[in-house]
Amino acid sequence: MDDRLVHIASRIRDVPDFPKPGILFKDITPLLADGTMFRSVVDVMAERVAPHRPTRIVGIESRGFLFGAALATRLGIGLAPVRKPGKLPWRTVRETYSLEYGTDALEIHEDAVAGERCVIIDDLLATGGTASAAARLVTRQQGRVVGFAFLIELGFLEGRSKLGDHPIEALLNY
Ligand code: AMP
Protein backbone atom coordinates (compact mmCIF):
# COMPACT_ATOMS: atom_id res chain seq x y z
CA MET A 1 0.00 0.00 0.00
CA ASP A 2 1.07 3.56 -0.78
CA ASP A 3 2.76 4.93 2.39
CA ARG A 4 0.58 8.01 2.19
CA LEU A 5 -2.53 5.84 2.59
CA VAL A 6 -1.11 4.19 5.73
CA HIS A 7 -0.67 7.64 7.28
CA ILE A 8 -4.10 8.79 6.14
CA ALA A 9 -5.73 5.68 7.62
CA SER A 10 -4.06 6.34 10.97
CA ARG A 11 -5.99 9.63 11.21
CA ILE A 12 -9.44 8.07 10.88
CA ARG A 13 -11.15 7.43 14.21
CA ASP A 14 -13.61 4.58 14.70
CA VAL A 15 -16.58 5.60 16.84
CA PRO A 16 -18.70 2.60 17.87
CA ASP A 17 -22.49 2.90 18.10
CA PHE A 18 -22.77 6.32 16.43
CA PRO A 19 -25.29 7.61 15.39
CA LYS A 20 -27.06 4.47 16.61
CA PRO A 21 -26.19 1.08 18.12
CA GLY A 22 -24.37 -1.29 15.77
CA ILE A 23 -22.87 1.39 13.47
CA LEU A 24 -19.09 1.84 13.50
CA PHE A 25 -18.77 5.46 12.43
CA LYS A 26 -15.65 6.49 10.51
CA ASP A 27 -14.81 9.90 11.96
CA ILE A 28 -12.68 11.96 9.56
CA THR A 29 -12.27 15.02 11.81
CA PRO A 30 -8.76 14.01 13.06
CA LEU A 31 -7.71 13.73 9.40
CA LEU A 32 -9.16 17.16 8.55
CA ALA A 33 -7.30 18.64 11.53
CA ASP A 34 -3.95 17.38 10.18
CA GLY A 35 -3.01 19.69 7.33
CA THR A 36 -0.35 17.38 5.90
CA MET A 37 -2.70 14.40 5.83
CA PHE A 38 -5.62 16.42 4.46
CA ARG A 39 -3.36 17.58 1.63
CA SER A 40 -2.25 13.98 1.06
CA VAL A 41 -5.87 12.89 0.58
CA VAL A 42 -6.35 15.61 -2.04
CA ASP A 43 -3.05 14.64 -3.72
CA VAL A 44 -4.04 10.98 -4.03
CA MET A 45 -7.61 11.75 -5.09
CA ALA A 46 -6.35 14.17 -7.76
CA GLU A 47 -3.91 11.56 -9.12
CA ARG A 48 -6.67 8.95 -9.32
CA VAL A 49 -9.43 11.21 -10.67
CA ALA A 50 -7.51 13.29 -13.25
CA PRO A 51 -7.19 10.41 -15.78
CA HIS A 52 -11.01 10.32 -16.05
CA ARG A 53 -10.79 13.90 -17.40
CA PRO A 54 -13.64 15.39 -15.35
CA THR A 55 -14.87 18.90 -16.11
CA ARG A 56 -17.01 19.11 -12.93
CA ILE A 57 -16.83 17.68 -9.43
CA VAL A 58 -20.17 16.75 -7.88
CA GLY A 59 -19.90 16.92 -4.08
CA ILE A 60 -22.48 15.21 -1.87
CA GLU A 61 -23.67 17.01 1.30
CA SER A 62 -22.02 17.36 3.65
CA ARG A 63 -18.67 15.59 3.99
CA GLY A 64 -18.43 15.23 0.22
CA PHE A 65 -18.16 19.03 0.08
CA LEU A 66 -14.94 18.98 2.11
CA PHE A 67 -13.02 16.74 -0.26
CA GLY A 68 -14.96 17.77 -3.37
CA ALA A 69 -14.17 21.47 -2.97
CA ALA A 70 -10.48 20.82 -2.31
CA LEU A 71 -10.26 18.48 -5.28
CA ALA A 72 -12.06 20.88 -7.63
CA THR A 73 -9.63 23.69 -6.82
CA ARG A 74 -6.67 21.33 -7.21
CA LEU A 75 -7.90 20.21 -10.64
CA GLY A 76 -8.93 23.74 -11.63
CA ILE A 77 -12.52 22.74 -12.42
CA GLY A 78 -15.95 23.66 -11.05
CA LEU A 79 -17.99 22.10 -8.26
CA ALA A 80 -21.70 21.25 -8.24
CA PRO A 81 -23.27 20.65 -4.82
CA VAL A 82 -25.80 17.86 -4.28
CA ARG A 83 -27.85 18.74 -1.19
CA LYS A 84 -30.61 17.59 1.10
CA PRO A 85 -34.09 18.82 0.08
CA GLY A 86 -34.90 22.50 0.51
CA LYS A 87 -31.30 23.76 0.76
CA LEU A 88 -30.58 24.82 -2.82
CA PRO A 89 -32.04 28.22 -3.70
CA TRP A 90 -32.81 27.90 -7.42
CA ARG A 91 -34.72 25.37 -9.55
CA THR A 92 -33.91 21.81 -8.50
CA VAL A 93 -34.58 18.19 -9.35
CA ARG A 94 -34.91 15.54 -6.66
CA GLU A 95 -34.13 11.82 -6.32
CA THR A 96 -35.25 9.68 -3.41
CA TYR A 97 -33.39 6.63 -2.17
CA SER A 98 -33.95 3.92 0.43
CA LEU A 99 -32.41 3.88 3.85
CA GLU A 100 -32.46 0.99 6.30
CA TYR A 101 -35.70 2.49 7.67
CA GLY A 102 -37.59 4.77 5.28
CA THR A 103 -36.30 7.01 2.51
CA ASP A 104 -34.19 10.11 2.03
CA ALA A 105 -33.76 12.50 -0.88
CA LEU A 106 -31.11 14.60 -2.62
CA GLU A 107 -31.40 17.59 -4.96
CA ILE A 108 -29.26 19.34 -7.55
CA HIS A 109 -29.77 22.60 -9.44
CA GLU A 110 -31.24 22.05 -12.89
CA ASP A 111 -28.32 23.72 -14.68
CA ALA A 112 -25.48 22.34 -12.51
CA VAL A 113 -24.00 19.63 -14.72
CA ALA A 114 -25.46 19.71 -18.26
CA GLY A 115 -22.84 18.67 -20.81
CA GLU A 116 -20.16 18.14 -18.15
CA ARG A 117 -17.97 15.10 -17.41
CA CYS A 118 -18.76 14.56 -13.73
CA VAL A 119 -16.91 12.78 -10.94
CA ILE A 120 -19.10 12.26 -7.87
CA ILE A 121 -17.34 12.64 -4.51
CA ASP A 122 -18.27 11.60 -0.99
CA ASP A 123 -16.27 10.75 2.11
CA LEU A 124 -17.54 7.20 2.39
CA LEU A 125 -19.27 4.53 0.29
CA ALA A 126 -21.49 2.28 2.42
CA THR A 127 -24.59 0.72 0.79
CA GLY A 128 -24.27 2.97 -2.28
CA GLY A 129 -27.78 4.47 -2.03
CA THR A 130 -26.52 8.04 -1.64
CA ALA A 131 -23.97 7.93 -4.46
CA SER A 132 -26.33 6.17 -6.87
CA ALA A 133 -29.03 8.81 -6.21
CA ALA A 134 -26.44 11.51 -6.99
CA ALA A 135 -25.55 9.70 -10.22
CA ARG A 136 -29.22 9.61 -11.25
CA LEU A 137 -29.47 13.37 -10.65
CA VAL A 138 -26.43 13.98 -12.85
CA THR A 139 -27.73 11.78 -15.65
CA ARG A 140 -31.23 13.32 -15.52
CA GLN A 141 -29.69 16.77 -15.94
CA GLN A 142 -27.68 15.71 -19.00
CA GLY A 143 -24.38 15.35 -17.19
CA ARG A 144 -22.12 12.37 -17.86
CA VAL A 145 -20.87 10.39 -14.88
CA VAL A 146 -17.23 9.49 -15.60
CA GLY A 147 -16.40 8.17 -12.14
CA PHE A 148 -16.83 8.19 -8.38
CA ALA A 149 -14.26 8.91 -5.67
CA PHE A 150 -14.45 8.14 -1.97
CA LEU A 151 -11.96 8.39 0.84
CA ILE A 152 -13.36 5.21 2.43
CA GLU A 153 -15.23 2.20 1.05
CA LEU A 154 -16.97 -0.25 3.39
CA GLY A 155 -16.49 -3.13 0.98
CA PHE A 156 -18.57 -5.65 2.92
CA LEU A 157 -21.70 -3.58 2.21
CA GLU A 158 -21.17 -4.05 -1.56
CA GLY A 159 -22.22 -0.48 -2.38
CA ARG A 160 -20.22 -0.55 -5.62
CA SER A 161 -22.73 -2.99 -7.07
CA LYS A 162 -25.21 -0.06 -7.19
CA LEU A 163 -22.86 2.21 -9.14
CA GLY A 164 -22.90 0.53 -12.55
CA ASP A 165 -19.78 0.23 -14.68
CA HIS A 166 -18.28 3.58 -13.78
CA PRO A 167 -14.74 3.69 -12.38
CA ILE A 168 -14.73 3.87 -8.57
CA GLU A 169 -11.69 5.30 -6.82
CA ALA A 170 -11.64 4.44 -3.11
CA LEU A 171 -8.50 5.29 -1.16
CA LEU A 172 -9.15 3.03 1.85
CA ASN A 173 -11.13 -0.18 2.05
CA TYR A 174 -12.55 -1.78 5.19
P1 AMP B 1 -24.70 4.87 1.76
O1 AMP B 1 -25.79 5.62 1.05
O2 AMP B 1 -25.23 3.70 2.55
O3 AMP B 1 -23.57 4.46 0.81
O4 AMP B 1 -24.11 5.83 2.87
C1 AMP B 1 -23.16 6.77 2.54
C2 AMP B 1 -23.36 8.06 3.30
O5 AMP B 1 -23.60 7.85 4.68
C3 AMP B 1 -22.11 8.91 3.19
O6 AMP B 1 -22.51 10.26 2.98
C4 AMP B 1 -21.40 8.73 4.53
O7 AMP B 1 -20.88 9.94 4.98
C5 AMP B 1 -22.47 8.21 5.48
N1 AMP B 1 -22.05 6.99 6.21
C6 AMP B 1 -22.61 5.75 6.08
N2 AMP B 1 -22.03 4.87 6.89
C7 AMP B 1 -21.05 5.54 7.55
C8 AMP B 1 -20.07 5.17 8.53
N3 AMP B 1 -19.95 3.91 9.00
N4 AMP B 1 -19.21 6.12 8.98
C9 AMP B 1 -19.30 7.38 8.50
N5 AMP B 1 -20.21 7.80 7.59
C10 AMP B 1 -21.08 6.90 7.12
PDB file of N, CA, C and O in Angstrom, residues 26-73:
ATOM      1  N   LYS A  26     -17.004   6.090  10.900  1.00  0.00           N
ATOM      2  CA  LYS A  26     -15.646   6.488  10.510  1.00  0.00           C
ATOM      3  C   LYS A  26     -15.550   7.996  10.617  1.00  0.00           C
ATOM      4  O   LYS A  26     -16.067   8.729   9.759  1.00  0.00           O
ATOM      5  N   ASP A  27     -14.905   8.470  11.667  1.00  0.00           N
ATOM      6  CA  ASP A  27     -14.807   9.905  11.960  1.00  0.00           C
ATOM      7  C   ASP A  27     -13.563  10.473  11.274  1.00  0.00           C
ATOM      8  O   ASP A  27     -12.429  10.111  11.612  1.00  0.00           O
ATOM      9  N   ILE A  28     -13.798  11.391  10.322  1.00  0.00           N
ATOM     10  CA  ILE A  28     -12.678  11.956   9.557  1.00  0.00           C
ATOM     11  C   ILE A  28     -12.150  13.255  10.150  1.00  0.00           C
ATOM     12  O   ILE A  28     -11.216  13.844   9.602  1.00  0.00           O
ATOM     13  N   THR A  29     -12.708  13.707  11.294  1.00  0.00           N
ATOM     14  CA  THR A  29     -12.266  15.019  11.806  1.00  0.00           C
ATOM     15  C   THR A  29     -10.793  15.039  12.234  1.00  0.00           C
ATOM     16  O   THR A  29     -10.135  16.069  12.034  1.00  0.00           O
ATOM     17  N   PRO A  30     -10.210  13.950  12.774  1.00  0.00           N
ATOM     18  CA  PRO A  30      -8.764  14.013  13.060  1.00  0.00           C
ATOM     19  C   PRO A  30      -7.927  14.178  11.780  1.00  0.00           C
ATOM     20  O   PRO A  30      -6.887  14.849  11.786  1.00  0.00           O
ATOM     21  N   LEU A  31      -8.398  13.591  10.696  1.00  0.00           N
ATOM     22  CA  LEU A  31      -7.711  13.734   9.405  1.00  0.00           C
ATOM     23  C   LEU A  31      -7.791  15.175   8.904  1.00  0.00           C
ATOM     24  O   LEU A  31      -6.791  15.753   8.451  1.00  0.00           O
ATOM     25  N   LEU A  32      -8.987  15.771   9.003  1.00  0.00           N
ATOM     26  CA  LEU A  32      -9.159  17.158   8.546  1.00  0.00           C
ATOM     27  C   LEU A  32      -8.292  18.106   9.361  1.00  0.00           C
ATOM     28  O   LEU A  32      -7.823  19.127   8.843  1.00  0.00           O
ATOM     29  N   ALA A  33      -8.075  17.766  10.633  1.00  0.00           N
ATOM     30  CA  ALA A  33      -7.304  18.635  11.525  1.00  0.00           C
ATOM     31  C   ALA A  33      -5.800  18.566  11.259  1.00  0.00           C
ATOM     32  O   ALA A  33      -5.045  19.411  11.744  1.00  0.00           O
ATOM     33  N   ASP A  34      -5.373  17.575  10.494  1.00  0.00           N
ATOM     34  CA  ASP A  34      -3.954  17.378  10.183  1.00  0.00           C
ATOM     35  C   ASP A  34      -3.705  17.863   8.752  1.00  0.00           C
ATOM     36  O   ASP A  34      -4.029  17.182   7.780  1.00  0.00           O
ATOM     37  N   GLY A  35      -3.151  19.054   8.647  1.00  0.00           N
ATOM     38  CA  GLY A  35      -3.006  19.694   7.333  1.00  0.00           C
ATOM     39  C   GLY A  35      -2.224  18.865   6.335  1.00  0.00           C
ATOM     40  O   GLY A  35      -2.566  18.819   5.143  1.00  0.00           O
ATOM     41  N   THR A  36      -1.177  18.189   6.809  1.00  0.00           N
ATOM     42  CA  THR A  36      -0.352  17.378   5.903  1.00  0.00           C
ATOM     43  C   THR A  36      -1.160  16.205   5.362  1.00  0.00           C
ATOM     44  O   THR A  36      -1.114  15.888   4.163  1.00  0.00           O
ATOM     45  N   MET A  37      -1.921  15.574   6.259  1.00  0.00           N
ATOM     46  CA  MET A  37      -2.704  14.402   5.833  1.00  0.00           C
ATOM     47  C   MET A  37      -3.887  14.805   4.956  1.00  0.00           C
ATOM     48  O   MET A  37      -4.221  14.103   3.998  1.00  0.00           O
ATOM     49  N   PHE A  38      -4.518  15.935   5.289  1.00  0.00           N
ATOM     50  CA  PHE A  38      -5.624  16.418   4.458  1.00  0.00           C
ATOM     51  C   PHE A  38      -5.105  16.677   3.042  1.00  0.00           C
ATOM     52  O   PHE A  38      -5.701  16.266   2.045  1.00  0.00           O
ATOM     53  N   ARG A  39      -3.933  17.314   2.959  1.00  0.00           N
ATOM     54  CA  ARG A  39      -3.361  17.580   1.631  1.00  0.00           C
ATOM     55  C   ARG A  39      -3.038  16.275   0.910  1.00  0.00           C
ATOM     56  O   ARG A  39      -3.213  16.160  -0.299  1.00  0.00           O
ATOM     57  N   SER A  40      -2.557  15.294   1.667  1.00  0.00           N
ATOM     58  CA  SER A  40      -2.253  13.985   1.063  1.00  0.00           C
ATOM     59  C   SER A  40      -3.486  13.352   0.437  1.00  0.00           C
ATOM     60  O   SER A  40      -3.413  12.742  -0.634  1.00  0.00           O
ATOM     61  N   VAL A  41      -4.631  13.450   1.133  1.00  0.00           N
ATOM     62  CA  VAL A  41      -5.872  12.893   0.579  1.00  0.00           C
ATOM     63  C   VAL A  41      -6.168  13.555  -0.762  1.00  0.00           C
ATOM     64  O   VAL A  41      -6.493  12.881  -1.752  1.00  0.00           O
ATOM     65  N   VAL A  42      -6.048  14.879  -0.800  1.00  0.00           N
ATOM     66  CA  VAL A  42      -6.352  15.609  -2.035  1.00  0.00           C
ATOM     67  C   VAL A  42      -5.338  15.242  -3.126  1.00  0.00           C
ATOM     68  O   VAL A  42      -5.711  15.062  -4.292  1.00  0.00           O
ATOM     69  N   ASP A  43      -4.067  15.068  -2.750  1.00  0.00           N
ATOM     70  CA  ASP A  43      -3.046  14.645  -3.717  1.00  0.00           C
ATOM     71  C   ASP A  43      -3.437  13.315  -4.360  1.00  0.00           C
ATOM     72  O   ASP A  43      -3.420  13.174  -5.583  1.00  0.00           O
ATOM     73  N   VAL A  44      -3.758  12.329  -3.512  1.00  0.00           N
ATOM     74  CA  VAL A  44      -4.039  10.981  -4.032  1.00  0.00           C
ATOM     75  C   VAL A  44      -5.334  10.990  -4.853  1.00  0.00           C
ATOM     76  O   VAL A  44      -5.398  10.409  -5.938  1.00  0.00           O
ATOM     77  N   MET A  45      -6.350  11.687  -4.327  1.00  0.00           N
ATOM     78  CA  MET A  45      -7.610  11.754  -5.092  1.00  0.00           C
ATOM     79  C   MET A  45      -7.366  12.402  -6.454  1.00  0.00           C
ATOM     80  O   MET A  45      -7.892  11.934  -7.469  1.00  0.00           O
ATOM     81  N   ALA A  46      -6.598  13.472  -6.489  1.00  0.00           N
ATOM     82  CA  ALA A  46      -6.351  14.172  -7.757  1.00  0.00           C
ATOM     83  C   ALA A  46      -5.620  13.243  -8.737  1.00  0.00           C
ATOM     84  O   ALA A  46      -5.958  13.196  -9.930  1.00  0.00           O
ATOM     85  N   GLU A  47      -4.641  12.493  -8.250  1.00  0.00           N
ATOM     86  CA  GLU A  47      -3.912  11.556  -9.121  1.00  0.00           C
ATOM     87  C   GLU A  47      -4.850  10.504  -9.705  1.00  0.00           C
ATOM     88  O   GLU A  47      -4.728  10.111 -10.865  1.00  0.00           O
ATOM     89  N   ARG A  48      -5.779  10.027  -8.877  1.00  0.00           N
ATOM     90  CA  ARG A  48      -6.674   8.949  -9.319  1.00  0.00           C
ATOM     91  C   ARG A  48      -7.790   9.457 -10.237  1.00  0.00           C
ATOM     92  O   ARG A  48      -8.253   8.738 -11.116  1.00  0.00           O
ATOM     93  N   VAL A  49      -8.246  10.689  -9.966  1.00  0.00           N
ATOM     94  CA  VAL A  49      -9.427  11.208 -10.665  1.00  0.00           C
ATOM     95  C   VAL A  49      -9.050  11.881 -11.998  1.00  0.00           C
ATOM     96  O   VAL A  49      -9.803  11.792 -12.972  1.00  0.00           O
ATOM     97  N   ALA A  50      -7.894  12.530 -12.039  1.00  0.00           N
ATOM     98  CA  ALA A  50      -7.514  13.288 -13.246  1.00  0.00           C
ATOM     99  C   ALA A  50      -7.585  12.459 -14.530  1.00  0.00           C
ATOM    100  O   ALA A  50      -8.045  12.970 -15.554  1.00  0.00           O
ATOM    101  N   PRO A  51      -7.146  11.177 -14.526  1.00  0.00           N
ATOM    102  CA  PRO A  51      -7.194  10.409 -15.779  1.00  0.00           C
ATOM    103  C   PRO A  51      -8.605  10.240 -16.349  1.00  0.00           C
ATOM    104  O   PRO A  51      -8.743   9.943 -17.543  1.00  0.00           O
ATOM    105  N   HIS A  52      -9.635  10.429 -15.532  1.00  0.00           N
ATOM    106  CA  HIS A  52     -11.006  10.321 -16.049  1.00  0.00           C
ATOM    107  C   HIS A  52     -11.453  11.618 -16.724  1.00  0.00           C
ATOM    108  O   HIS A  52     -12.561  11.710 -17.218  1.00  0.00           O
ATOM    109  N   ARG A  53     -10.578  12.607 -16.733  1.00  0.00           N
ATOM    110  CA  ARG A  53     -10.785  13.895 -17.396  1.00  0.00           C
ATOM    111  C   ARG A  53     -12.126  14.554 -17.031  1.00  0.00           C
ATOM    112  O   ARG A  53     -12.912  14.920 -17.907  1.00  0.00           O
ATOM    113  N   PRO A  54     -12.389  14.710 -15.725  1.00  0.00           N
ATOM    114  CA  PRO A  54     -13.635  15.389 -15.353  1.00  0.00           C
ATOM    115  C   PRO A  54     -13.578  16.873 -15.693  1.00  0.00           C
ATOM    116  O   PRO A  54     -12.490  17.474 -15.723  1.00  0.00           O
ATOM    117  N   THR A  55     -14.754  17.438 -15.946  1.00  0.00           N
ATOM    118  CA  THR A  55     -14.868  18.897 -16.105  1.00  0.00           C
ATOM    119  C   THR A  55     -15.671  19.487 -14.945  1.00  0.00           C
ATOM    120  O   THR A  55     -15.778  20.696 -14.824  1.00  0.00           O
ATOM    121  N   ARG A  56     -16.280  18.622 -14.111  1.00  0.00           N
ATOM    122  CA  ARG A  56     -17.014  19.107 -12.931  1.00  0.00           C
ATOM    123  C   ARG A  56     -16.938  18.057 -11.835  1.00  0.00           C
ATOM    124  O   ARG A  56     -17.053  16.855 -12.104  1.00  0.00           O
ATOM    125  N   ILE A  57     -16.737  18.541 -10.612  1.00  0.00           N
ATOM    126  CA  ILE A  57     -16.827  17.677  -9.432  1.00  0.00           C
ATOM    127  C   ILE A  57     -18.224  17.841  -8.849  1.00  0.00           C
ATOM    128  O   ILE A  57     -18.710  18.965  -8.708  1.00  0.00           O
ATOM    129  N   VAL A  58     -18.854  16.724  -8.526  1.00  0.00           N
ATOM    130  CA  VAL A  58     -20.166  16.748  -7.882  1.00  0.00           C
ATOM    131  C   VAL A  58     -19.964  16.289  -6.445  1.00  0.00           C
ATOM    132  O   VAL A  58     -19.616  15.123  -6.194  1.00  0.00           O
ATOM    133  N   GLY A  59     -20.133  17.210  -5.499  1.00  0.00           N
ATOM    134  CA  GLY A  59     -19.895  16.918  -4.082  1.00  0.00           C
ATOM    135  C   GLY A  59     -21.206  16.661  -3.365  1.00  0.00           C
ATOM    136  O   GLY A  59     -22.166  17.412  -3.536  1.00  0.00           O
ATOM    137  N   ILE A  60     -21.250  15.581  -2.581  1.00  0.00           N
ATOM    138  CA  ILE A  60     -22.478  15.209  -1.869  1.00  0.00           C
ATOM    139  C   ILE A  60     -22.439  15.770  -0.444  1.00  0.00           C
ATOM    140  O   ILE A  60     -21.467  15.564   0.292  1.00  0.00           O
ATOM    141  N   GLU A  61     -23.541  16.467  -0.058  1.00  0.00           N
ATOM    142  CA  GLU A  61     -23.670  17.007   1.302  1.00  0.00           C
ATOM    143  C   GLU A  61     -23.495  15.902   2.346  1.00  0.00           C
ATOM    144  O   GLU A  61     -24.077  14.843   2.192  1.00  0.00           O
ATOM    145  N   SER A  62     -22.798  16.155   3.433  1.00  0.00           N
ATOM    146  CA  SER A  62     -22.020  17.357   3.648  1.00  0.00           C
ATOM    147  C   SER A  62     -20.522  17.061   3.611  1.00  0.00           C
ATOM    148  O   SER A  62     -19.734  17.918   3.236  1.00  0.00           O
ATOM    149  N   ARG A  63     -20.117  15.849   3.954  1.00  0.00           N
ATOM    150  CA  ARG A  63     -18.669  15.590   3.985  1.00  0.00           C
ATOM    151  C   ARG A  63     -18.075  15.466   2.587  1.00  0.00           C
ATOM    152  O   ARG A  63     -16.862  15.640   2.411  1.00  0.00           O
ATOM    153  N   GLY A  64     -18.922  15.230   1.601  1.00  0.00           N
ATOM    154  CA  GLY A  64     -18.433  15.234   0.216  1.00  0.00           C
ATOM    155  C   GLY A  64     -18.011  16.620  -0.231  1.00  0.00           C
ATOM    156  O   GLY A  64     -17.203  16.764  -1.152  1.00  0.00           O
ATOM    157  N   PHE A  65     -18.566  17.656   0.426  1.00  0.00           N
ATOM    158  CA  PHE A  65     -18.162  19.028   0.077  1.00  0.00           C
ATOM    159  C   PHE A  65     -16.705  19.280   0.471  1.00  0.00           C
ATOM    160  O   PHE A  65     -15.992  20.034  -0.196  1.00  0.00           O
ATOM    161  N   LEU A  66     -16.285  18.693   1.586  1.00  0.00           N
ATOM    162  CA  LEU A  66     -14.943  18.981   2.115  1.00  0.00           C
ATOM    163  C   LEU A  66     -13.876  18.526   1.129  1.00  0.00           C
ATOM    164  O   LEU A  66     -12.963  19.268   0.782  1.00  0.00           O
ATOM    165  N   PHE A  67     -14.012  17.273   0.674  1.00  0.00           N
ATOM    166  CA  PHE A  67     -13.020  16.738  -0.259  1.00  0.00           C
ATOM    167  C   PHE A  67     -13.305  17.218  -1.681  1.00  0.00           C
ATOM    168  O   PHE A  67     -12.383  17.454  -2.453  1.00  0.00           O
ATOM    169  N   GLY A  68     -14.591  17.347  -2.011  1.00  0.00           N
ATOM    170  CA  GLY A  68     -14.961  17.773  -3.368  1.00  0.00           C
ATOM    171  C   GLY A  68     -14.443  19.168  -3.675  1.00  0.00           C
ATOM    172  O   GLY A  68     -13.900  19.416  -4.755  1.00  0.00           O
ATOM    173  N   ALA A  69     -14.604  20.089  -2.729  1.00  0.00           N
ATOM    174  CA  ALA A  69     -14.172  21.472  -2.970  1.00  0.00           C
ATOM    175  C   ALA A  69     -12.651  21.541  -3.108  1.00  0.00           C
ATOM    176  O   ALA A  69     -12.123  22.219  -3.999  1.00  0.00           O
ATOM    177  N   ALA A  70     -11.947  20.809  -2.241  1.00  0.00           N
ATOM    178  CA  ALA A  70     -10.479  20.823  -2.310  1.00  0.00           C
ATOM    179  C   ALA A  70     -10.000  20.223  -3.631  1.00  0.00           C
ATOM    180  O   ALA A  70      -9.080  20.736  -4.270  1.00  0.00           O
ATOM    181  N   LEU A  71     -10.655  19.155  -4.036  1.00  0.00           N
ATOM    182  CA  LEU A  71     -10.263  18.482  -5.277  1.00  0.00           C
ATOM    183  C   LEU A  71     -10.555  19.355  -6.506  1.00  0.00           C
ATOM    184  O   LEU A  71      -9.733  19.428  -7.431  1.00  0.00           O
ATOM    185  N   ALA A  72     -11.707  20.019  -6.501  1.00  0.00           N
ATOM    186  CA  ALA A  72     -12.062  20.883  -7.631  1.00  0.00           C
ATOM    187  C   ALA A  72     -11.030  21.999  -7.795  1.00  0.00           C
ATOM    188  O   ALA A  72     -10.583  22.272  -8.921  1.00  0.00           O
ATOM    189  N   THR A  73     -10.623  22.615  -6.690  1.00  0.00           N
ATOM    190  CA  THR A  73      -9.632  23.694  -6.822  1.00  0.00           C
ATOM    191  C   THR A  73      -8.290  23.127  -7.272  1.00  0.00           C
ATOM    192  O   THR A  73      -7.598  23.740  -8.072  1.00  0.00           O
TER     193      THR A  73
END
